[in-house]
Coordinates of C-alpha atoms and ligand atoms in Angstrom, one line a residue:
M1 CA -112.2 60.9 74.7
K2 CA -114.6 58.2 73.5
N3 CA -114.6 54.9 75.4
V4 CA -112.7 52.1 73.7
S5 CA -113.8 48.5 73.8
I6 CA -111.8 45.4 73.3
A7 CA -113.5 42.0 72.9
I8 CA -111.8 38.7 73.8
D9 CA -113.8 35.6 72.9
G10 CA -112.8 32.0 72.9
P11 CA -113.5 28.6 74.5
S12 CA -113.3 27.7 78.2
G13 CA -109.9 27.7 79.6
A14 CA -108.1 29.4 76.8
G15 CA -106.7 31.9 79.3
K16 CA -109.0 34.8 78.3
S17 CA -109.5 36.1 81.8
T18 CA -105.9 36.1 83.0
V19 CA -104.7 37.6 79.8
A20 CA -107.5 40.2 79.7
R21 CA -106.8 41.2 83.3
A22 CA -103.1 41.8 82.7
V23 CA -103.8 43.8 79.5
A24 CA -106.5 45.8 81.3
A25 CA -104.1 46.7 84.1
K26 CA -101.4 47.8 81.7
Y27 CA -103.7 50.1 79.7
K28 CA -106.0 51.2 82.6
F29 CA -109.1 49.6 81.0
I30 CA -111.8 48.0 83.1
Y31 CA -111.8 44.2 82.7
V32 CA -115.3 42.7 82.4
D33 CA -115.6 39.0 82.9
T34 CA -119.0 38.1 81.3
G35 CA -118.7 34.4 82.1
A36 CA -118.9 35.4 85.8
M37 CA -122.3 36.8 85.2
Y38 CA -123.6 33.6 83.6
R39 CA -122.0 31.7 86.5
T40 CA -123.9 33.9 89.0
I41 CA -127.2 33.1 87.3
G42 CA -126.3 29.5 87.5
L43 CA -125.5 29.8 91.2
A44 CA -128.9 31.5 91.7
A45 CA -130.5 28.4 90.1
Q46 CA -128.5 26.1 92.4
Y47 CA -129.6 28.1 95.4
A48 CA -133.3 27.9 94.3
D49 CA -133.0 24.2 93.5
V50 CA -133.9 24.7 89.9
D51 CA -132.2 22.3 87.5
S52 CA -130.1 24.1 84.8
K53 CA -131.8 22.0 82.1
D54 CA -135.2 23.3 83.3
K55 CA -135.5 26.2 80.9
E56 CA -138.9 27.4 82.1
G57 CA -137.8 27.2 85.7
I58 CA -134.7 29.3 85.0
I59 CA -136.6 31.9 83.1
A60 CA -139.2 32.1 85.9
L61 CA -136.3 32.8 88.3
L62 CA -134.9 35.7 86.4
P63 CA -137.1 38.5 87.8
S64 CA -136.1 37.7 91.3
V65 CA -132.4 37.4 90.6
K66 CA -130.5 40.4 91.8
I67 CA -127.0 40.5 90.3
D68 CA -124.4 43.2 90.9
M69 CA -120.9 43.7 89.9
C70 CA -118.3 45.7 91.7
Y71 CA -114.5 46.1 91.7
D72 CA -112.3 45.8 94.8
E73 CA -109.4 48.1 95.6
S74 CA -107.0 46.1 93.3
G75 CA -109.5 46.4 90.4
V76 CA -110.7 42.7 90.6
Q77 CA -114.3 42.2 89.5
R78 CA -116.5 40.8 92.3
M79 CA -119.9 39.3 91.7
L80 CA -122.7 39.9 94.1
L81 CA -125.9 37.8 94.3
D82 CA -128.6 39.4 96.5
G83 CA -125.8 41.5 97.9
K84 CA -123.6 38.5 98.9
D85 CA -120.1 38.2 97.3
V86 CA -120.2 34.9 95.4
S87 CA -117.0 35.4 93.4
T88 CA -115.4 32.2 94.8
E89 CA -118.5 30.0 94.8
I90 CA -119.2 30.6 91.1
R91 CA -115.9 28.8 90.2
T92 CA -116.7 25.3 91.2
P93 CA -116.9 22.6 88.4
R94 CA -120.7 22.3 89.1
S95 CA -121.1 26.1 88.6
S96 CA -119.2 25.8 85.2
I97 CA -121.7 23.3 83.9
Y98 CA -124.7 25.3 85.3
A99 CA -123.3 28.5 83.6
S100 CA -122.9 26.8 80.3
D101 CA -126.5 25.3 80.5
V102 CA -128.2 28.5 81.5
S103 CA -126.3 30.6 78.9
A104 CA -128.0 28.7 76.1
Y105 CA -131.3 30.3 76.9
P106 CA -131.9 33.6 75.0
E107 CA -133.9 35.1 77.9
V108 CA -130.8 34.7 80.2
R109 CA -128.6 36.3 77.5
A110 CA -131.0 39.2 77.1
F111 CA -131.1 39.6 80.9
L112 CA -127.3 40.2 81.0
M113 CA -126.7 42.0 77.8
D114 CA -127.8 45.5 79.1
M115 CA -125.4 45.2 82.0
Q116 CA -122.6 44.3 79.6
R117 CA -123.3 47.1 77.1
N118 CA -123.7 49.6 79.9
M119 CA -120.2 48.9 81.1
A120 CA -118.9 49.5 77.6
K121 CA -120.9 52.7 77.3
N122 CA -119.5 54.1 80.5
Y123 CA -115.9 52.9 80.5
S124 CA -113.1 51.7 78.3
V125 CA -113.3 48.0 78.7
I126 CA -111.7 44.7 77.9
M127 CA -114.6 42.3 77.9
D128 CA -114.2 38.5 77.6
G129 CA -116.8 35.9 76.8
R130 CA -118.1 33.9 73.9
D131 CA -120.2 36.4 72.0
I132 CA -118.6 39.8 72.8
G133 CA -117.2 40.4 69.3
T134 CA -120.2 38.9 67.5
V135 CA -123.2 40.1 69.5
V136 CA -122.5 42.3 72.6
L137 CA -120.0 44.7 71.2
P138 CA -120.0 44.3 67.4
D139 CA -118.2 47.7 67.1
A140 CA -115.3 46.8 69.4
K141 CA -112.1 48.5 68.3
L142 CA -110.2 45.2 68.5
K143 CA -111.6 41.6 68.6
I144 CA -109.5 38.7 69.5
F145 CA -110.4 35.0 69.4
L146 CA -108.2 33.3 71.9
T147 CA -108.0 29.6 71.6
A148 CA -105.8 26.5 72.5
T149 CA -106.3 22.7 72.2
A150 CA -108.8 21.2 74.7
E151 CA -105.9 19.2 76.3
A152 CA -103.8 22.4 76.9
R153 CA -106.8 24.2 78.3
A154 CA -107.7 21.3 80.6
Q155 CA -104.1 21.1 81.9
R156 CA -104.2 24.8 82.8
R157 CA -107.6 24.8 84.4
Y158 CA -106.7 21.6 86.4
K159 CA -103.6 23.4 87.7
E160 CA -105.6 26.4 88.6
L161 CA -108.3 24.4 90.4
C162 CA -105.6 22.4 92.3
E163 CA -104.0 25.7 93.4
K164 CA -107.4 26.8 94.8
G165 CA -107.6 23.5 96.7
M166 CA -110.5 22.1 94.7
D167 CA -110.9 18.4 94.6
T168 CA -110.9 17.3 91.0
T169 CA -109.0 15.2 88.3
L170 CA -107.6 16.1 85.0
E171 CA -110.1 13.7 83.3
E172 CA -113.0 15.4 85.0
V173 CA -111.7 18.8 83.9
L174 CA -111.2 17.6 80.3
R175 CA -114.7 16.1 80.3
D176 CA -116.2 19.5 81.4
I177 CA -114.2 21.3 78.7
H178 CA -115.5 19.0 76.0
Y179 CA -119.0 19.3 77.3
R180 CA -118.9 23.1 77.4
D181 CA -117.1 23.4 74.0
E182 CA -119.8 21.4 72.4
Q183 CA -122.7 23.1 74.1
D184 CA -121.3 26.7 73.8
S185 CA -120.6 26.3 70.1
S186 CA -123.7 24.4 69.0
R187 CA -126.4 26.4 70.8
A188 CA -128.7 28.6 68.6
A189 CA -128.4 31.7 70.8
A190 CA -125.2 33.6 70.3
P191 CA -123.0 30.6 69.9
L192 CA -119.2 30.7 70.5
K193 CA -117.6 31.6 67.2
P194 CA -115.0 34.0 66.0
A195 CA -116.3 37.4 64.6
E196 CA -115.4 37.8 61.0
D197 CA -113.2 40.7 61.8
S198 CA -111.5 39.1 64.8
V199 CA -107.8 38.2 65.1
M200 CA -107.2 34.5 65.9
L201 CA -104.6 33.8 68.6
D202 CA -103.7 30.2 69.4
S203 CA -102.1 30.0 72.8
T204 CA -101.4 26.3 72.9
F205 CA -97.6 26.7 72.6
L206 CA -97.4 30.2 74.1
T207 CA -96.6 31.1 77.7
F208 CA -98.8 33.5 79.6
E209 CA -96.3 36.3 79.1
E210 CA -96.0 35.6 75.3
T211 CA -99.8 35.7 75.0
V212 CA -100.0 38.9 76.9
A213 CA -97.3 40.4 74.7
K214 CA -99.1 39.5 71.5
V215 CA -102.4 41.0 72.8
C216 CA -100.6 44.1 73.8
A217 CA -99.0 44.4 70.4
L218 CA -102.5 44.2 68.9
V219 CA -103.8 46.8 71.3
E220 CA -101.0 49.2 70.3
E221 CA -101.7 48.6 66.7
K222 CA -105.4 48.7 66.6
A223 CA -106.9 50.3 69.7
Ligands
DC301 O1 -115.9 32.2 80.7 P1 -116.5 31.2 81.7 O2 -115.9 29.8 81.5 O3 -116.5 31.7 83.1 O4 -118.0 31.1 81.2 C1 -119.0 30.2 81.8 C2 -120.0 29.8 80.8 O5 -120.8 31.0 80.5 C3 -119.5 29.3 79.5 O6 -119.5 27.9 79.5 C4 -120.5 29.8 78.5 C5 -121.2 31.0 79.1 N1 -120.8 32.3 78.5 C6 -121.6 32.7 77.5 O7 -122.4 32.0 77.0 N2 -121.3 33.9 76.9 C7 -120.4 34.8 77.4 N3 -120.3 36.0 76.9 C8 -119.6 34.3 78.6 C9 -119.9 33.1 79.1

């Protein structure tokens, strides 16, 4: 049977990854978190002391960046940078900003695109990101644009970060979300926008379970 691809795009903190993970587990798809790949490039820049706004510096770094992805025994995606598992480190607020900054460079996007498309060629995937339905997998069987208000997204992300013991405030998280919304949607290269054939899903007033149920209904119907 041919591999099936499902694309979930949307702004930061809309719940794409938790929802995609749950749906992937139910239908035995591989969940591919493309944001984690941008975060890993951002981390490589931090290690090398290259500012994320230094476009030439970031591009010069790419040939020496060795990124790998693997899945642990419970199917959770892990990111490796030069063989080291950096899956936790890439989640800090600083890494979020770095990821958003470096993702604006077309050279960085091209660097990661092959890896993303190869996953979809070899497996049935649910892939989340910003440009999956528009650029990476334009032929995806189902495209969902998952969104929520900035305030609702900030609340959720804040709770998540607190649970992980990270030291931050709701104001700081909301500021980061606004920064990334603006930058991810206004950049020239593969900006965040719904694909024309995507289904819009606003999760502001939905619980996690309700959102998963709606996505599952779409999977049953279309994929
Ligand atoms: O999904 P995330 O918040 O982990 O993504 C981190 C950043 O990476 C996000 O601000 C924009 C960028 N990104 C992107 O440009 N394209 C993708 N497909 C995924 C993420």
